[in-house]
Amino acid sequence: AFTPGPGLQIVGAMKRGQRTGTSIRYWHDARYFETGASLDAEAVRLKLRNTAFLVPGVSYLLRDHTGEEPVEETFHFPNGLTDMVEFLAPAGDRPVSGTLLVTGEGTYRENAADANGVMQSNVQRRAEVEIAFRWGTGYERTVECFTNTIRNAHGGTHRKGFERALARALADAARAARGLLRPKEDAPTLDDVLEGMTAVVHVRIPEPQFTSQTKDELSTAGITKVLQGLVEAHVKAWLEDRRTKAEARTVLQKIVDAARVRLTQKQQKDAARRKTALEGASMPAKLVDCRASGIDRSELFIVEGDSALGTGRLARSAEYQALLPIRGKILNVQKANLQQVLDNAECAAIVQVLGAGSGRTFDLSSLRYGRVLIMADADVDGAHIRTLLITLFARYMRPLIEAGRLYAAMPPLHKITTRGRNPQTIYTYTQAEMEATVRKLEKAGRQIVTPIPRFKGLGEMDADELWETTMNPATRAVRRITLDDVDAAERILELLMGEKVEPRRNWLIESADRVDRDAIDA
Protein backbone atom coordinates (compact mmCIF):
# COMPACT_ATOMS: atom_id res chain seq x y z
CA ALA A 1 0.00 0.00 0.00
CA PHE A 2 1.19 3.53 -0.75
CA THR A 3 1.12 6.23 1.90
CA PRO A 4 3.03 9.50 2.19
CA GLY A 5 3.35 9.10 5.95
CA PRO A 6 5.09 6.49 8.14
CA GLY A 7 3.02 3.66 6.65
CA LEU A 8 0.62 1.18 8.26
CA GLN A 9 1.00 0.57 11.98
CA ILE A 10 -0.32 -2.06 14.39
CA VAL A 11 -2.73 -0.33 16.73
CA GLY A 12 -3.56 -3.21 19.05
CA ALA A 13 -4.80 -6.79 19.42
CA MET A 14 -8.38 -8.11 19.33
CA LYS A 15 -9.89 -9.10 22.64
CA ARG A 16 -11.43 -12.56 23.03
CA GLY A 17 -15.13 -12.54 22.05
CA GLN A 18 -14.89 -9.16 20.34
CA ARG A 19 -16.89 -8.83 17.10
CA THR A 20 -14.62 -9.11 14.07
CA GLY A 21 -14.80 -7.66 10.59
CA THR A 22 -13.14 -5.19 8.26
CA SER A 23 -13.83 -1.50 8.22
CA ILE A 24 -12.39 0.67 5.46
CA ARG A 25 -12.46 4.45 5.61
CA TYR A 26 -10.55 6.62 3.21
CA TRP A 27 -10.23 10.15 1.93
CA HIS A 28 -8.48 10.82 -1.32
CA ASP A 29 -5.46 13.11 -1.09
CA ALA A 30 -6.02 16.00 -3.51
CA ARG A 31 -2.25 16.25 -4.05
CA TYR A 32 -2.27 13.04 -6.09
CA PHE A 33 -5.40 13.57 -8.22
CA GLU A 34 -6.43 15.98 -10.94
CA THR A 35 -8.17 19.17 -9.89
CA GLY A 36 -11.87 18.55 -9.35
CA ALA A 37 -11.50 14.76 -9.07
CA SER A 38 -14.19 13.12 -6.94
CA LEU A 39 -15.13 9.68 -5.75
CA ASP A 40 -17.53 7.70 -7.97
CA ALA A 41 -19.92 6.59 -5.26
CA GLU A 42 -22.01 4.59 -7.75
CA ALA A 43 -18.99 2.51 -8.79
CA VAL A 44 -18.33 1.67 -5.13
CA ARG A 45 -21.99 0.84 -4.61
CA LEU A 46 -21.99 -1.48 -7.67
CA LYS A 47 -18.84 -3.26 -6.50
CA LEU A 48 -20.23 -3.86 -3.00
CA ARG A 49 -23.60 -5.03 -4.33
CA ASN A 50 -22.02 -7.47 -6.78
CA THR A 51 -19.66 -8.84 -4.15
CA ALA A 52 -22.55 -9.33 -1.71
CA PHE A 53 -24.34 -11.38 -4.39
CA LEU A 54 -21.21 -13.40 -5.18
CA VAL A 55 -20.26 -14.03 -1.52
CA PRO A 56 -23.66 -14.58 0.12
CA GLY A 57 -22.34 -15.01 3.67
CA VAL A 58 -21.01 -11.45 3.83
CA SER A 59 -22.78 -8.17 4.63
CA TYR A 60 -21.50 -4.80 3.45
CA LEU A 61 -22.42 -1.48 5.01
CA LEU A 62 -21.76 1.58 2.87
CA ARG A 63 -21.70 5.02 4.47
CA ASP A 64 -21.30 7.83 1.95
CA HIS A 65 -20.48 11.25 3.43
CA THR A 66 -19.56 12.94 0.15
CA GLY A 67 -22.94 14.63 -0.29
CA GLU A 68 -24.82 17.17 1.76
CA GLU A 69 -26.57 14.36 3.64
CA PRO A 70 -24.83 11.12 4.63
CA VAL A 71 -26.17 8.00 2.88
CA GLU A 72 -26.11 4.57 4.50
CA GLU A 73 -26.84 1.34 2.61
CA THR A 74 -26.49 -2.34 3.52
CA PHE A 75 -25.85 -5.12 0.98
CA HIS A 76 -26.62 -8.67 2.05
CA PHE A 77 -28.12 -11.40 -0.17
CA PRO A 78 -28.39 -14.75 1.57
CA ASN A 79 -29.42 -16.58 -1.64
CA GLY A 80 -26.41 -15.40 -3.60
CA LEU A 81 -26.66 -15.73 -7.38
CA THR A 82 -30.34 -16.64 -7.22
CA ASP A 83 -31.01 -13.23 -5.68
CA MET A 84 -28.76 -11.63 -8.30
CA VAL A 85 -30.76 -13.15 -11.17
CA GLU A 86 -33.98 -11.76 -9.68
CA PHE A 87 -32.32 -8.35 -9.28
CA LEU A 88 -31.03 -8.27 -12.87
CA ALA A 89 -34.21 -9.52 -14.55
CA PRO A 90 -36.01 -6.76 -16.52
CA ALA A 91 -38.92 -5.06 -14.79
CA GLY A 92 -42.23 -6.69 -15.64
CA ASP A 93 -40.54 -9.82 -16.99
CA ARG A 94 -42.54 -12.81 -15.74
CA PRO A 95 -40.51 -16.00 -15.16
CA VAL A 96 -41.02 -18.85 -17.62
CA SER A 97 -38.84 -21.14 -15.50
CA GLY A 98 -37.51 -21.29 -12.00
CA THR A 99 -33.91 -20.20 -11.47
CA LEU A 100 -31.53 -23.04 -12.34
CA LEU A 101 -28.38 -23.21 -10.21
CA VAL A 102 -25.26 -24.99 -11.50
CA THR A 103 -22.41 -25.50 -9.03
CA GLY A 104 -19.37 -27.72 -9.27
CA GLU A 105 -15.64 -28.06 -9.72
CA GLY A 106 -13.40 -29.09 -12.56
CA THR A 107 -9.76 -29.20 -13.56
CA TYR A 108 -7.89 -27.93 -16.57
CA ARG A 109 -4.25 -27.61 -17.58
CA GLU A 110 -2.23 -24.63 -18.76
CA ASN A 111 1.30 -23.28 -18.96
CA ALA A 112 2.22 -21.15 -15.93
CA ALA A 113 5.24 -19.64 -14.18
CA ASP A 114 6.41 -21.08 -10.87
CA ALA A 115 7.47 -19.03 -7.83
CA ASN A 116 10.83 -18.32 -9.44
CA GLY A 117 9.30 -17.09 -12.68
CA VAL A 118 10.21 -20.21 -14.65
CA MET A 119 7.51 -21.35 -17.11
CA GLN A 120 6.08 -24.77 -16.37
CA SER A 121 4.02 -26.68 -18.93
CA ASN A 122 0.89 -28.68 -18.29
CA VAL A 123 0.17 -27.26 -14.85
CA GLN A 124 -3.11 -28.56 -13.43
CA ARG A 125 -5.58 -25.97 -12.17
CA ARG A 126 -8.79 -26.37 -10.23
CA ALA A 127 -11.83 -24.23 -10.96
CA GLU A 128 -14.93 -23.61 -8.85
CA VAL A 129 -18.02 -22.77 -10.88
CA GLU A 130 -21.33 -21.23 -9.86
CA ILE A 131 -24.01 -20.29 -12.41
CA ALA A 132 -27.61 -19.16 -11.98
CA PHE A 133 -30.02 -18.53 -14.87
CA ARG A 134 -33.69 -18.41 -15.77
CA TRP A 135 -35.94 -17.56 -18.72
CA GLY A 136 -38.58 -14.84 -18.71
CA THR A 137 -41.41 -13.80 -21.01
CA GLY A 138 -39.47 -10.84 -22.41
CA TYR A 139 -36.94 -10.63 -25.22
CA GLU A 140 -33.92 -9.05 -23.53
CA ARG A 141 -30.90 -11.12 -22.58
CA THR A 142 -28.66 -10.35 -19.62
CA VAL A 143 -25.54 -12.46 -18.99
CA GLU A 144 -23.20 -11.11 -16.28
CA CYS A 145 -19.80 -12.77 -15.87
CA PHE A 146 -17.32 -12.67 -12.99
CA THR A 147 -13.90 -14.12 -12.20
CA ASN A 148 -12.87 -14.18 -8.53
CA THR A 149 -15.63 -11.55 -7.90
CA ILE A 150 -14.17 -9.28 -10.63
CA ARG A 151 -16.78 -8.28 -13.17
CA ASN A 152 -15.92 -9.15 -16.78
CA ALA A 153 -18.05 -6.75 -18.79
CA HIS A 154 -17.17 -8.43 -22.11
CA GLY A 155 -17.53 -11.99 -20.86
CA GLY A 156 -14.80 -14.31 -22.05
CA THR A 157 -14.00 -18.00 -22.09
CA HIS A 158 -16.31 -18.81 -19.16
CA ARG A 159 -19.28 -17.23 -20.94
CA LYS A 160 -18.37 -19.06 -24.14
CA GLY A 161 -18.41 -22.42 -22.33
CA PHE A 162 -21.75 -21.68 -20.66
CA GLU A 163 -23.50 -20.54 -23.85
CA ARG A 164 -22.05 -23.27 -26.06
CA ALA A 165 -23.20 -26.02 -23.69
CA LEU A 166 -26.63 -24.48 -23.22
CA ALA A 167 -27.24 -24.10 -26.97
CA ARG A 168 -26.14 -27.66 -27.74
CA ALA A 169 -28.16 -29.31 -24.98
CA LEU A 170 -31.38 -27.42 -25.72
CA ALA A 171 -31.11 -27.74 -29.51
CA ASP A 172 -30.71 -31.51 -29.12
CA ALA A 173 -33.68 -31.59 -26.74
CA ALA A 174 -35.86 -29.61 -29.17
CA ARG A 175 -35.04 -32.07 -31.98
CA ALA A 176 -35.83 -35.05 -29.77
CA ALA A 177 -39.08 -33.69 -28.28
CA ARG A 178 -42.30 -34.80 -29.95
CA GLY A 179 -44.42 -32.15 -31.60
CA LEU A 180 -42.04 -29.22 -31.14
CA LEU A 181 -40.16 -28.93 -34.42
CA ARG A 182 -41.98 -29.39 -37.71
CA PRO A 183 -40.47 -31.67 -40.38
CA LYS A 184 -37.39 -30.08 -42.01
CA GLU A 185 -37.52 -27.18 -39.52
CA ASP A 186 -34.11 -25.96 -38.37
CA ALA A 187 -33.11 -26.39 -34.73
CA PRO A 188 -32.88 -23.23 -32.58
CA THR A 189 -29.65 -21.23 -32.51
CA LEU A 190 -27.83 -19.62 -29.57
CA ASP A 191 -29.74 -16.35 -30.10
CA ASP A 192 -33.04 -18.23 -29.78
CA VAL A 193 -31.87 -19.98 -26.59
CA LEU A 194 -30.74 -16.73 -24.96
CA GLU A 195 -33.90 -14.75 -25.75
CA GLY A 196 -35.47 -13.64 -22.45
CA MET A 197 -32.66 -15.14 -20.35
CA THR A 198 -31.08 -13.63 -17.26
CA ALA A 199 -27.88 -15.37 -16.15
CA VAL A 200 -24.88 -14.91 -13.84
CA VAL A 201 -21.64 -16.87 -14.39
CA HIS A 202 -18.97 -16.84 -11.65
CA VAL A 203 -15.72 -18.80 -11.66
CA ARG A 204 -12.96 -18.94 -9.05
CA ILE A 205 -9.62 -19.89 -10.55
CA PRO A 206 -5.94 -19.33 -9.67
CA GLU A 207 -3.97 -16.83 -11.73
CA PRO A 208 -6.69 -15.92 -14.25
CA GLN A 209 -5.65 -14.51 -17.61
CA PHE A 210 -7.41 -11.49 -19.13
CA THR A 211 -7.30 -9.85 -22.55
CA SER A 212 -6.42 -6.45 -21.05
CA GLN A 213 -5.44 -4.75 -17.81
CA THR A 214 -9.05 -3.68 -17.25
CA LYS A 215 -9.93 -7.38 -16.82
CA ASP A 216 -13.10 -6.94 -18.88
CA GLU A 217 -12.69 -10.29 -20.63
CA LEU A 218 -11.40 -13.62 -19.29
CA SER A 219 -9.00 -15.40 -21.66
CA THR A 220 -8.07 -18.52 -19.65
CA ALA A 221 -8.68 -21.15 -22.34
CA GLY A 222 -9.08 -24.26 -20.19
CA ILE A 223 -12.11 -22.94 -18.32
CA THR A 224 -14.35 -23.29 -21.39
CA LYS A 225 -14.46 -27.10 -21.29
CA VAL A 226 -14.97 -27.13 -17.53
CA LEU A 227 -18.14 -25.06 -17.88
CA GLN A 228 -19.33 -27.02 -20.89
CA GLY A 229 -19.21 -30.29 -18.99
CA LEU A 230 -20.93 -28.97 -15.86
CA VAL A 231 -23.68 -27.07 -17.72
CA GLU A 232 -24.52 -29.87 -20.17
CA ALA A 233 -24.81 -32.42 -17.38
CA HIS A 234 -27.04 -30.16 -15.29
CA VAL A 235 -29.33 -29.14 -18.17
CA LYS A 236 -29.79 -32.75 -19.32
CA ALA A 237 -30.71 -33.78 -15.77
CA TRP A 238 -33.20 -30.89 -15.60
CA LEU A 239 -34.76 -31.91 -18.92
CA GLU A 240 -35.21 -35.52 -17.80
CA ASP A 241 -36.33 -34.93 -14.20
CA ARG A 242 -40.06 -35.68 -13.81
CA ARG A 243 -40.44 -32.80 -11.38
CA THR A 244 -39.20 -30.24 -13.92
CA LYS A 245 -40.27 -31.87 -17.21
CA ALA A 246 -43.30 -29.60 -17.70
CA GLU A 247 -41.21 -26.51 -17.00
CA ALA A 248 -38.54 -27.71 -19.43
CA ARG A 249 -41.17 -28.27 -22.12
CA THR A 250 -42.40 -24.68 -21.66
CA VAL A 251 -38.85 -23.38 -22.06
CA LEU A 252 -38.27 -25.50 -25.18
CA GLN A 253 -41.51 -24.20 -26.70
CA LYS A 254 -40.41 -20.61 -26.01
CA ILE A 255 -37.07 -21.26 -27.70
CA VAL A 256 -38.67 -22.88 -30.76
CA ASP A 257 -41.14 -19.98 -31.03
CA ALA A 258 -38.22 -17.53 -30.91
CA ALA A 259 -36.53 -19.44 -33.75
CA ARG A 260 -39.68 -19.26 -35.87
CA VAL A 261 -40.07 -15.53 -35.30
CA ARG A 262 -36.41 -14.99 -36.21
CA LEU A 263 -36.74 -16.97 -39.44
CA THR A 264 -39.99 -15.19 -40.34
CA GLN A 265 -38.35 -11.79 -39.85
CA LYS A 266 -35.39 -12.89 -41.98
CA GLN A 267 -37.73 -14.06 -44.74
CA GLN A 268 -39.58 -10.75 -44.62
CA LYS A 269 -36.30 -8.81 -44.94
CA ASP A 270 -35.16 -11.03 -47.80
CA ALA A 271 -38.53 -10.63 -49.49
CA ALA A 272 -38.39 -6.85 -49.11
CA ARG A 273 -34.93 -6.76 -50.70
CA ARG A 274 -36.08 -9.00 -53.55
CA LYS A 275 -39.27 -6.96 -54.01
CA THR A 276 -37.24 -3.75 -54.28
CA ALA A 277 -34.96 -5.40 -56.82
CA LEU A 278 -37.95 -6.63 -58.85
CA GLU A 279 -39.67 -3.27 -58.84
CA GLY A 280 -36.52 -1.55 -60.06
CA ALA A 281 -35.73 -4.11 -62.77
CA SER A 282 -36.58 -3.90 -66.46
CA MET A 283 -39.83 -5.45 -67.73
CA PRO A 284 -39.96 -9.21 -68.49
CA ALA A 285 -39.12 -10.08 -72.10
CA LYS A 286 -42.42 -11.93 -72.54
CA LEU A 287 -44.48 -8.78 -71.89
CA VAL A 288 -46.21 -7.49 -75.04
CA ASP A 289 -46.68 -3.86 -74.03
CA CYS A 290 -49.01 -1.22 -75.44
CA ARG A 291 -48.17 2.26 -76.69
CA ALA A 292 -50.35 4.17 -74.21
CA SER A 293 -48.45 5.27 -71.12
CA GLY A 294 -51.36 6.60 -69.05
CA ILE A 295 -53.75 4.44 -67.05
CA ASP A 296 -56.96 6.05 -68.32
CA ARG A 297 -57.34 3.60 -71.22
CA SER A 298 -54.52 1.09 -70.84
CA GLU A 299 -55.31 -2.53 -70.02
CA LEU A 300 -53.18 -5.52 -69.09
CA PHE A 301 -54.45 -8.97 -70.14
CA ILE A 302 -52.91 -11.83 -68.17
CA VAL A 303 -53.28 -14.69 -70.65
CA GLU A 304 -52.95 -18.43 -70.22
CA GLY A 305 -50.23 -19.96 -72.38
CA ASP A 306 -48.30 -19.11 -75.52
CA SER A 307 -51.05 -20.15 -77.98
CA ALA A 308 -53.48 -17.66 -76.45
CA LEU A 309 -50.70 -15.06 -76.52
CA GLY A 310 -50.24 -15.56 -80.26
CA THR A 311 -53.93 -15.06 -81.02
CA GLY A 312 -54.19 -12.23 -78.52
CA ARG A 313 -51.28 -10.40 -80.12
CA LEU A 314 -53.16 -10.41 -83.46
CA ALA A 315 -56.53 -9.55 -81.91
CA ARG A 316 -55.60 -6.75 -79.50
CA SER A 317 -55.47 -3.03 -79.96
CA ALA A 318 -51.76 -2.31 -79.67
CA GLU A 319 -52.61 1.27 -78.73
CA TYR A 320 -53.91 0.48 -75.24
CA GLN A 321 -53.93 -3.33 -74.65
CA ALA A 322 -50.86 -5.12 -73.23
CA LEU A 323 -50.44 -8.90 -72.86
CA LEU A 324 -48.55 -10.90 -70.23
CA PRO A 325 -48.52 -14.69 -70.71
CA ILE A 326 -48.23 -17.04 -67.75
CA ARG A 327 -47.16 -20.63 -67.98
CA GLY A 328 -49.77 -22.95 -66.48
CA LYS A 329 -51.00 -22.67 -62.91
CA ILE A 330 -49.22 -20.13 -60.72
CA LEU A 331 -48.18 -20.68 -57.12
CA ASN A 332 -51.00 -21.20 -54.61
CA VAL A 333 -50.26 -18.16 -52.43
CA GLN A 334 -52.75 -19.37 -49.81
CA LYS A 335 -49.98 -21.68 -48.59
CA ALA A 336 -46.99 -19.41 -49.32
CA ASN A 337 -45.22 -16.47 -47.69
CA LEU A 338 -44.12 -13.30 -49.48
CA GLN A 339 -40.61 -14.66 -50.10
CA GLN A 340 -42.00 -17.74 -51.85
CA VAL A 341 -44.36 -15.57 -53.91
CA LEU A 342 -41.53 -13.36 -55.14
CA ASP A 343 -39.35 -16.39 -55.84
CA ASN A 344 -42.05 -17.74 -58.17
CA ALA A 345 -41.30 -16.56 -61.73
CA GLU A 346 -44.94 -16.03 -62.77
CA CYS A 347 -45.95 -14.15 -59.60
CA ALA A 348 -42.79 -12.03 -59.71
CA ALA A 349 -43.48 -11.10 -63.35
CA ILE A 350 -47.01 -9.91 -62.51
CA VAL A 351 -45.75 -7.76 -59.61
CA GLN A 352 -42.96 -6.37 -61.78
CA VAL A 353 -45.18 -5.53 -64.78
CA LEU A 354 -47.86 -3.78 -62.71
CA GLY A 355 -45.16 -1.64 -61.08
CA ALA A 356 -47.10 -0.82 -57.90
CA GLY A 357 -45.31 -3.10 -55.45
CA SER A 358 -46.90 -5.78 -53.30
CA GLY A 359 -48.12 -6.38 -49.78
CA ARG A 360 -48.05 -3.40 -47.43
CA THR A 361 -46.07 -1.28 -49.89
CA PHE A 362 -48.58 -1.67 -52.75
CA ASP A 363 -49.29 1.81 -54.14
CA LEU A 364 -52.33 2.04 -56.42
CA SER A 365 -51.20 5.41 -57.76
CA SER A 366 -48.08 3.76 -59.22
CA LEU A 367 -50.08 1.22 -61.26
CA ARG A 368 -48.96 1.09 -64.91
CA TYR A 369 -52.35 0.00 -66.28
CA GLY A 370 -55.89 1.18 -65.58
CA ARG A 371 -57.44 -2.30 -65.69
CA VAL A 372 -56.15 -5.83 -65.27
CA LEU A 373 -58.06 -8.62 -67.04
CA ILE A 374 -57.54 -12.32 -66.35
CA MET A 375 -58.02 -14.14 -69.66
CA ALA A 376 -58.13 -17.91 -69.11
CA ASP A 377 -59.80 -20.78 -70.94
CA ALA A 378 -63.47 -21.49 -70.23
CA ASP A 379 -62.76 -24.90 -68.72
CA VAL A 380 -61.84 -26.44 -65.39
CA ASP A 381 -58.14 -25.61 -65.72
CA GLY A 382 -58.99 -22.03 -66.68
CA ALA A 383 -61.23 -21.69 -63.64
CA HIS A 384 -58.40 -23.00 -61.47
CA ILE A 385 -55.94 -20.47 -62.90
CA ARG A 386 -58.48 -17.67 -62.40
CA THR A 387 -58.97 -18.68 -58.78
CA LEU A 388 -55.22 -18.75 -58.11
CA LEU A 389 -54.75 -15.31 -59.70
CA ILE A 390 -57.66 -13.79 -57.76
CA THR A 391 -56.10 -15.09 -54.54
CA LEU A 392 -52.72 -13.60 -55.50
CA PHE A 393 -54.27 -10.17 -56.07
CA ALA A 394 -56.35 -10.42 -52.89
CA ARG A 395 -53.37 -11.31 -50.72
CA TYR A 396 -50.71 -8.99 -52.12
CA MET A 397 -52.46 -6.33 -54.27
CA ARG A 398 -55.85 -5.99 -52.57
CA PRO A 399 -56.34 -2.23 -53.28
CA LEU A 400 -56.54 -3.15 -56.98
CA ILE A 401 -59.70 -5.17 -56.26
CA GLU A 402 -61.11 -2.58 -53.86
CA ALA A 403 -60.72 0.06 -56.60
CA GLY A 404 -62.68 -2.14 -59.05
CA ARG A 405 -59.78 -2.55 -61.48
CA LEU A 406 -59.52 -6.35 -61.65
CA TYR A 407 -61.69 -8.22 -64.17
CA ALA A 408 -62.15 -11.76 -65.42
CA ALA A 409 -62.70 -12.13 -69.16
CA MET A 410 -65.59 -14.46 -70.01
CA PRO A 411 -64.68 -16.33 -73.21
CA PRO A 412 -67.57 -18.25 -74.80
CA LEU A 413 -67.86 -22.03 -74.97
CA HIS A 414 -69.87 -22.28 -78.19
CA LYS A 415 -70.35 -20.45 -81.48
CA ILE A 416 -73.79 -20.84 -83.08
CA THR A 417 -74.07 -19.75 -86.72
CA THR A 418 -77.32 -19.64 -88.74
CA ARG A 419 -77.72 -20.07 -92.50
CA GLY A 420 -79.77 -17.97 -94.90
CA ARG A 421 -79.97 -14.43 -96.13
CA ASN A 422 -79.17 -12.84 -92.80
CA PRO A 423 -76.69 -15.21 -91.15
CA GLN A 424 -76.35 -14.67 -87.45
CA THR A 425 -73.56 -15.55 -85.02
CA ILE A 426 -74.38 -16.12 -81.37
CA TYR A 427 -71.88 -17.00 -78.65
CA THR A 428 -73.03 -18.96 -75.60
CA TYR A 429 -71.25 -19.47 -72.32
CA THR A 430 -72.81 -22.61 -70.84
CA GLN A 431 -74.21 -25.88 -72.14
CA ALA A 432 -77.69 -24.95 -70.92
CA GLU A 433 -77.53 -21.57 -72.67
CA MET A 434 -76.42 -23.22 -75.91
CA GLU A 435 -79.29 -25.74 -75.85
CA ALA A 436 -81.86 -23.05 -75.05
CA THR A 437 -80.55 -20.84 -77.89
CA VAL A 438 -80.72 -23.73 -80.38
CA ARG A 439 -84.32 -24.48 -79.41
CA LYS A 440 -85.26 -20.82 -79.77
CA LEU A 441 -83.66 -20.54 -83.22
CA GLU A 442 -85.20 -23.76 -84.45
CA LYS A 443 -88.61 -22.65 -83.21
CA ALA A 444 -88.15 -19.45 -85.21
CA GLY A 445 -87.42 -21.52 -88.33
CA ARG A 446 -83.71 -20.71 -88.53
CA GLN A 447 -81.26 -23.24 -89.89
CA ILE A 448 -78.18 -23.84 -87.77
CA VAL A 449 -74.76 -24.79 -89.05
CA THR A 450 -73.83 -28.11 -87.51
CA PRO A 451 -71.91 -29.39 -85.77
CA ILE A 452 -71.84 -26.47 -83.37
CA PRO A 453 -68.17 -25.78 -82.58
CA ARG A 454 -67.06 -25.80 -78.96
CA PHE A 455 -64.01 -23.74 -78.02
CA LYS A 456 -61.66 -25.87 -75.93
CA GLY A 457 -59.37 -22.92 -75.35
CA LEU A 458 -58.57 -19.36 -76.27
CA GLY A 459 -55.96 -20.60 -78.73
CA GLU A 460 -58.69 -22.24 -80.86
CA MET A 461 -60.33 -18.88 -81.60
CA ASP A 462 -59.17 -16.81 -84.52
CA ALA A 463 -58.17 -13.20 -83.94
CA ASP A 464 -61.55 -11.78 -84.98
CA GLU A 465 -63.44 -14.12 -82.66
CA LEU A 466 -61.17 -13.32 -79.71
CA TRP A 467 -61.44 -9.58 -80.34
CA GLU A 468 -65.23 -9.67 -80.62
CA THR A 469 -65.93 -11.89 -77.61
CA THR A 470 -63.15 -11.13 -75.14
CA MET A 471 -61.11 -8.03 -75.99
CA ASN A 472 -63.31 -5.42 -77.70
CA PRO A 473 -64.61 -3.11 -74.93
CA ALA A 474 -67.84 -2.58 -76.87
CA THR A 475 -68.79 -6.26 -77.30
CA ARG A 476 -66.77 -8.35 -74.86
CA ALA A 477 -68.13 -10.12 -71.80
CA VAL A 478 -66.12 -9.41 -68.64
CA ARG A 479 -66.91 -9.62 -64.95
CA ARG A 480 -65.54 -7.25 -62.35
CA ILE A 481 -63.90 -9.10 -59.45
CA THR A 482 -65.23 -8.03 -56.05
CA LEU A 483 -64.31 -8.92 -52.50
CA ASP A 484 -67.15 -11.47 -52.55
CA ASP A 485 -65.29 -13.26 -55.36
CA VAL A 486 -62.15 -13.15 -53.23
CA ASP A 487 -63.90 -14.80 -50.30
CA ALA A 488 -65.31 -17.49 -52.58
CA ALA A 489 -61.91 -18.12 -54.20
CA GLU A 490 -60.16 -18.44 -50.85
CA ARG A 491 -62.85 -20.82 -49.55
CA ILE A 492 -62.56 -23.00 -52.65
CA LEU A 493 -58.76 -23.08 -52.49
CA GLU A 494 -58.81 -23.95 -48.80
CA LEU A 495 -61.39 -26.67 -49.39
CA LEU A 496 -59.82 -28.25 -52.47
CA MET A 497 -56.12 -27.58 -51.89
CA GLY A 498 -55.77 -26.88 -48.17
CA GLU A 499 -53.91 -29.05 -45.67
CA LYS A 500 -57.07 -30.41 -44.00
CA VAL A 501 -58.19 -33.63 -45.71
CA GLU A 502 -61.44 -34.27 -43.81
CA PRO A 503 -63.47 -31.29 -45.19
CA ARG A 504 -62.37 -32.17 -48.74
CA ARG A 505 -63.39 -35.83 -48.33
CA ASN A 506 -66.78 -34.85 -46.93
CA TRP A 507 -67.38 -32.37 -49.77
CA LEU A 508 -66.56 -35.00 -52.42
CA ILE A 509 -68.91 -37.53 -50.83
CA GLU A 510 -71.75 -35.03 -50.42
CA SER A 511 -71.34 -33.66 -53.97
CA ALA A 512 -71.09 -36.97 -55.81
CA ASP A 513 -74.85 -37.27 -56.42
CA ARG A 514 -75.06 -33.76 -57.89
CA VAL A 515 -72.49 -34.37 -60.64
CA ASP A 516 -73.75 -34.57 -64.23
CA ARG A 517 -71.29 -37.09 -65.65
CA ASP A 518 -72.21 -36.19 -69.22
CA ALA A 519 -71.13 -32.60 -68.58
CA ILE A 520 -67.68 -33.49 -67.26
CA ASP A 521 -64.98 -31.94 -69.45
CA ALA A 522 -62.39 -34.72 -69.60
mmCIF file with all atom_site columns, C-alpha atoms in Angstrom, residues 416-425 445-450:
data_model
loop_
_atom_site.group_PDB
_atom_site.id
_atom_site.type_symbol
_atom_site.label_atom_id
_atom_site.label_alt_id
_atom_site.label_comp_id
_atom_site.label_asym_id
_atom_site.label_entity_id
_atom_site.label_seq_id
_atom_site.pdbx_PDB_ins_code
_atom_site.Cartn_x
_atom_site.Cartn_y
_atom_site.Cartn_z
_atom_site.occupancy
_atom_site.B_iso_or_equiv
_atom_site.pdbx_formal_charge
_atom_site.auth_seq_id
_atom_site.auth_comp_id
_atom_site.auth_asym_id
_atom_site.auth_atom_id
_atom_site.pdbx_PDB_model_num
ATOM 1  C CA . ILE A 1 416 ? -73.792 -20.843 -83.075 1.00 0.00 ? 416 ILE A CA 1
ATOM 2  C CA . THR A 1 417 ? -74.073 -19.752 -86.722 1.00 0.00 ? 417 THR A CA 1
ATOM 3  C CA . THR A 1 418 ? -77.316 -19.644 -88.743 1.00 0.00 ? 418 THR A CA 1
ATOM 4  C CA . ARG A 1 419 ? -77.722 -20.067 -92.500 1.00 0.00 ? 419 ARG A CA 1
ATOM 5  C CA . GLY A 1 420 ? -79.772 -17.966 -94.898 1.00 0.00 ? 420 GLY A CA 1
ATOM 6  C CA . ARG A 1 421 ? -79.967 -14.431 -96.127 1.00 0.00 ? 421 ARG A CA 1
ATOM 7  C CA . ASN A 1 422 ? -79.166 -12.838 -92.797 1.00 0.00 ? 422 ASN A CA 1
ATOM 8  C CA . PRO A 1 423 ? -76.689 -15.207 -91.147 1.00 0.00 ? 423 PRO A CA 1
ATOM 9  C CA . GLN A 1 424 ? -76.348 -14.675 -87.452 1.00 0.00 ? 424 GLN A CA 1
ATOM 10 C CA . THR A 1 425 ? -73.555 -15.547 -85.017 1.00 0.00 ? 425 THR A CA 1
ATOM 11 C CA . GLY A 1 445 ? -87.416 -21.522 -88.327 1.00 0.00 ? 445 GLY A CA 1
ATOM 12 C CA . ARG A 1 446 ? -83.708 -20.708 -88.529 1.00 0.00 ? 446 ARG A CA 1
ATOM 13 C CA . GLN A 1 447 ? -81.255 -23.237 -89.889 1.00 0.00 ? 447 GLN A CA 1
ATOM 14 C CA . ILE A 1 448 ? -78.181 -23.840 -87.772 1.00 0.00 ? 448 ILE A CA 1
ATOM 15 C CA . VAL A 1 449 ? -74.760 -24.788 -89.054 1.00 0.00 ? 449 VAL A CA 1
ATOM 16 C CA . THR A 1 450 ? -73.825 -28.114 -87.508 1.00 0.00 ? 450 THR A CA 1
#
